[in-house]
């Protein structure tokens, strides 16, 4: 590993999510001397990977990062394959459709098909969600053994809401079920009032290259069995277009019972 490159990437990482930080704050978060951070920051400024605000003097991500992100999206075959199926799935279900790929212990949304009800909705491409707290992440983790073990053996799973799955053993059981069905779910684990159902996407190598999922308000949960079937069909079709020979991956066949139709577990008083 080249140390200077690693440090530069870590600086970009701490600035993600719209963070604005001073030089001292960046150095503190990375546990590095300010003098070391200063030299790397000056280099990133030249290449417009970060910019410095004139009024506050704080640093934030720059336009070059967006350019690289757009290039990545434009060359991502998964995104181009998913787009027509996601549009059809949104129309059939009346729900928003997200497609995501793995990024370390998180997933990042690479395609977003809004609800087809004409309401005003924020674009979600680029949002990052902890893998263990999202249906999209669980769908990927179930078929990525290395990523799953790295996450589950890493200690305590972070909590985003009171419903977030933080017990590693319980999460392992969920992933076992996902390996059979190819479908994962979450109920208010990432955002209160929001539930998710996701299906793994595979390619010719037989692994998980991503996941596509439906986002439903808690008031509309559980979703109908026909909606789950539509999601399964879309995921299978996208995977086939990517060269997969079976779905779910590694030859598992879906069970007769549909996921996503169980009732919400009661909240403690």
Coordinates of C-alpha atoms in Angstrom, one line a residue:
X1 CA 0.0 0.0 0.0
X2 CA 1.3 3.5 -0.9
X3 CA 0.9 5.5 2.2
X4 CA 0.3 8.9 0.6
X5 CA -2.4 7.5 -1.7
X6 CA -4.1 5.8 1.3
X7 CA -4.1 9.0 3.2
X8 CA -5.5 11.0 0.3
X9 CA -8.3 8.6 -0.1
X10 CA -9.0 8.6 3.7
X11 CA -9.3 12.4 3.5
X12 CA -11.9 12.1 0.7
X13 CA -13.7 9.5 2.8
X14 CA -14.1 11.7 5.9
X15 CA -15.4 14.5 3.7
X16 CA -18.2 12.3 2.1
X17 CA -21.8 12.9 3.1
X18 CA -21.5 16.7 2.7
X19 CA -19.1 17.1 5.6
X20 CA -17.3 20.4 5.8
X21 CA -14.2 20.2 8.0
X22 CA -11.2 22.4 8.9
X23 CA -7.7 21.1 8.4
X24 CA -7.4 20.4 12.2
X25 CA -10.7 18.4 12.2
X26 CA -9.5 16.3 9.3
X27 CA -6.2 15.6 11.0
X28 CA -7.9 14.7 14.2
X29 CA -10.3 12.3 12.5
X30 CA -7.4 10.6 10.7
X31 CA -5.1 10.7 13.8
X32 CA -2.4 12.4 11.6
X33 CA -0.2 15.5 12.2
X34 CA -1.8 18.6 10.7
X35 CA 1.4 19.2 8.7
X36 CA 1.1 15.8 7.0
X37 CA -2.6 16.5 6.2
X38 CA -1.8 20.0 4.9
X39 CA 0.5 18.7 2.1
X40 CA -2.1 16.2 0.9
X41 CA -4.9 18.7 1.1
X42 CA -3.0 21.2 -1.1
X43 CA -2.5 18.5 -3.7
X44 CA -6.2 17.5 -3.7
X45 CA -7.1 21.2 -4.1
X46 CA -5.0 21.5 -7.2
X47 CA -6.9 18.6 -8.8
X48 CA -10.3 19.9 -7.6
X49 CA -10.9 16.8 -5.6
X50 CA -11.7 19.0 -2.7
X51 CA -12.4 22.8 -2.5
X52 CA -11.9 25.3 0.3
X53 CA -14.8 27.6 1.3
X54 CA -13.8 31.3 1.3
X55 CA -15.9 32.3 4.2
X56 CA -15.2 29.5 6.7
X57 CA -11.9 28.1 5.4
X58 CA -13.4 24.6 5.7
X59 CA -12.9 21.9 3.1
X60 CA -15.5 19.9 1.3
X61 CA -15.5 17.5 -1.7
X62 CA -14.9 19.1 -5.0
X63 CA -16.4 18.9 -8.5
X64 CA -13.8 16.4 -9.8
X65 CA -15.3 13.8 -7.5
X66 CA -18.6 14.2 -9.2
X67 CA -17.0 13.9 -12.6
X68 CA -15.4 10.6 -11.6
X69 CA -18.7 9.4 -10.1
X70 CA -20.6 10.1 -13.3
X71 CA -17.9 8.3 -15.3
X72 CA -18.3 5.3 -13.1
X73 CA -22.1 5.3 -13.4
X74 CA -21.9 5.7 -17.2
X75 CA -19.6 2.7 -17.5
X76 CA -21.5 0.4 -15.1
X77 CA -23.2 -2.3 -17.1
X78 CA -25.4 -3.2 -14.1
X79 CA -27.0 0.2 -14.1
X80 CA -27.8 0.1 -17.8
X81 CA -29.3 -3.4 -17.5
X82 CA -31.4 -2.5 -14.5
X83 CA -32.9 0.7 -15.7
X84 CA -35.8 -0.7 -17.9
X85 CA -36.6 -3.4 -15.4
X86 CA -36.6 -0.9 -12.5
X87 CA -39.0 1.4 -14.4
X88 CA -41.3 -1.5 -15.1
X89 CA -41.1 -2.7 -11.4
X90 CA -41.9 0.8 -10.1
X91 CA -45.0 0.9 -12.4
X92 CA -46.2 -2.5 -11.3
X93 CA -45.6 -2.0 -7.6
X94 CA -46.3 1.7 -7.2
X95 CA -43.1 1.9 -5.1
X96 CA -39.6 3.4 -5.6
X97 CA -36.9 1.1 -6.8
X98 CA -33.3 1.3 -5.7
X99 CA -30.3 -0.6 -7.1
X100 CA -27.1 -0.7 -5.1
X101 CA -23.6 -2.2 -5.1
X102 CA -21.3 -3.0 -2.2
X103 CA -18.8 -0.5 -0.9
X104 CA -16.8 -1.8 2.1
X105 CA -19.3 -2.4 4.9
X106 CA -22.0 -0.2 3.2
X107 CA -24.0 -0.2 0.0
X108 CA -24.2 2.8 -2.4
X109 CA -27.3 3.4 -4.5
X110 CA -26.3 3.5 -8.3
X111 CA -29.8 3.8 -9.7
X112 CA -33.1 5.1 -8.4
X113 CA -36.4 4.8 -10.0
X114 CA -38.9 7.1 -8.2
X115 CA -42.4 6.2 -7.2
X116 CA -44.6 6.6 -10.3
X117 CA -47.2 8.7 -8.5
X118 CA -45.9 12.1 -9.7
X119 CA -45.0 13.3 -6.2
X120 CA -41.8 15.3 -5.7
X121 CA -39.0 13.0 -4.6
X122 CA -35.3 13.6 -3.9
X123 CA -32.8 11.8 -6.2
X124 CA -31.1 9.0 -4.3
X125 CA -28.2 8.0 -6.5
X126 CA -25.1 8.2 -4.4
X127 CA -26.7 7.7 -0.9
X128 CA -24.8 5.3 1.3
X129 CA -26.5 2.8 3.7
X130 CA -24.9 0.4 6.1
X131 CA -25.2 -3.1 4.6
X132 CA -26.5 -4.8 7.7
X133 CA -29.3 -2.2 8.1
X134 CA -30.7 -2.5 4.6
X135 CA -32.4 -5.1 2.6
X136 CA -30.1 -4.2 -0.3
X137 CA -27.1 -4.9 1.8
X138 CA -28.4 -8.1 3.2
X139 CA -29.2 -9.4 -0.3
X140 CA -25.6 -8.8 -1.3
X141 CA -24.0 -10.1 2.0
X142 CA -25.8 -13.4 1.7
X143 CA -23.9 -14.2 -1.5
X144 CA -20.6 -12.5 -0.6
X145 CA -19.1 -14.7 2.0
X146 CA -15.9 -12.7 2.4
X147 CA -17.8 -9.4 3.0
X148 CA -20.3 -11.1 5.3
X149 CA -17.6 -12.6 7.5
X150 CA -15.6 -9.4 7.6
X151 CA -18.7 -7.6 8.8
X152 CA -20.0 -10.2 11.2
X153 CA -16.6 -10.8 12.8
X154 CA -15.8 -7.2 13.2
X155 CA -17.6 -6.7 16.5
X156 CA -20.8 -4.7 17.3
X157 CA -23.0 -3.8 14.4
X158 CA -24.0 -0.1 14.5
X159 CA -27.6 0.9 15.2
X160 CA -29.4 3.5 13.1
X161 CA -32.9 3.0 14.6
X162 CA -34.3 1.0 17.5
X163 CA -35.2 -1.7 14.9
X164 CA -31.7 -2.1 13.4
X165 CA -30.4 -5.7 13.5
X166 CA -27.3 -5.4 15.6
X167 CA -26.9 -9.1 16.7
X168 CA -24.5 -10.9 14.5
X169 CA -26.0 -14.4 15.2
X170 CA -29.5 -13.2 14.3
X171 CA -28.2 -11.6 11.1
X172 CA -26.4 -14.8 10.1
X173 CA -29.8 -16.6 10.3
X174 CA -31.3 -13.9 8.1
X175 CA -28.6 -14.3 5.6
X176 CA -29.1 -18.1 5.5
X177 CA -32.7 -17.5 4.6
X178 CA -31.7 -15.0 1.9
X179 CA -29.4 -17.6 0.3
X180 CA -32.3 -19.9 -0.3
X181 CA -34.8 -17.3 -1.6
X182 CA -32.5 -14.6 -3.0
X183 CA -34.8 -12.0 -1.3
X184 CA -34.0 -9.9 1.8
X185 CA -36.1 -7.5 3.9
X186 CA -35.8 -4.9 6.5
X187 CA -38.4 -3.1 8.6
X188 CA -37.5 0.4 9.7
X189 CA -33.8 -0.7 10.3
X190 CA -32.3 2.2 8.4
X191 CA -35.0 4.9 8.5
X192 CA -38.1 5.0 10.7
X193 CA -41.2 4.8 8.7
X194 CA -39.5 3.0 5.8
X195 CA -39.3 -0.7 4.9
X196 CA -37.4 -2.5 2.2
X197 CA -37.4 -5.6 0.2
X198 CA -34.4 -6.5 -2.1
X199 CA -33.3 -9.2 -4.5
X200 CA -29.7 -10.2 -5.2
X201 CA -28.3 -9.6 -8.7
X202 CA -25.8 -12.0 -10.1
X203 CA -23.6 -12.3 -13.2
X204 CA -21.8 -15.0 -15.3
X205 CA -19.3 -15.6 -12.5
X206 CA -22.2 -16.6 -10.1
X207 CA -21.5 -14.0 -7.4
X208 CA -23.5 -11.0 -6.1
X209 CA -22.8 -7.9 -8.2
X210 CA -25.5 -5.9 -6.5
X211 CA -29.1 -5.8 -5.5
X212 CA -32.3 -4.2 -6.5
X213 CA -35.0 -3.4 -4.1
X214 CA -38.4 -1.8 -3.3
X215 CA -38.9 1.0 -0.7
X216 CA -42.2 1.0 1.0
X217 CA -43.7 3.2 3.8
X218 CA -44.4 1.3 7.0
X219 CA -48.1 2.0 6.4
X220 CA -48.0 -0.1 3.2
X221 CA -46.0 -3.0 4.8
X222 CA -46.1 -5.9 4.2
X223 CA -46.3 -5.7 0.5
X224 CA -48.5 -8.0 -1.6
X225 CA -47.2 -11.4 -2.7
X226 CA -47.6 -10.2 -6.3
X227 CA -45.2 -7.4 -5.7
X228 CA -42.6 -9.8 -4.3
X229 CA -43.1 -12.0 -7.3
X230 CA -42.5 -9.0 -9.6
X231 CA -39.3 -8.1 -7.8
X232 CA -38.1 -11.7 -8.1
X233 CA -38.8 -11.7 -11.8
X234 CA -37.0 -8.5 -12.4
X235 CA -33.9 -9.6 -10.4
X236 CA -33.9 -12.9 -12.3
X237 CA -34.2 -11.2 -15.6
X238 CA -31.4 -8.7 -14.9
X239 CA -29.1 -11.5 -13.7
X240 CA -29.8 -13.5 -16.8
X241 CA -28.9 -10.4 -19.0
X242 CA -25.6 -10.2 -17.0
X243 CA -24.8 -13.8 -17.9
X244 CA -26.0 -15.6 -14.8
X245 CA -27.0 -19.3 -15.4
X246 CA -29.1 -19.6 -12.2
X247 CA -31.0 -17.4 -9.8
X248 CA -30.5 -17.2 -6.8
X249 CA -26.8 -17.7 -7.2
X250 CA -25.0 -21.0 -6.5
X251 CA -28.0 -23.0 -7.6
X252 CA -30.4 -22.3 -4.8
X253 CA -34.1 -22.4 -5.7
X254 CA -36.7 -20.1 -4.2
X255 CA -39.0 -21.6 -1.6
X256 CA -42.7 -21.8 -2.2
X257 CA -43.4 -19.3 0.5
X258 CA -42.9 -15.6 -0.3
X259 CA -40.8 -13.3 1.8
X260 CA -41.9 -9.8 2.6
X261 CA -45.4 -10.9 3.7
X262 CA -44.8 -11.4 7.4
X263 CA -46.4 -9.0 9.8
X264 CA -44.4 -6.4 11.6
X265 CA -43.0 -7.6 14.9
X266 CA -44.6 -5.7 17.8
X267 CA -42.6 -2.9 19.4
X268 CA -41.8 -3.2 23.1
X269 CA -44.0 -1.1 25.3

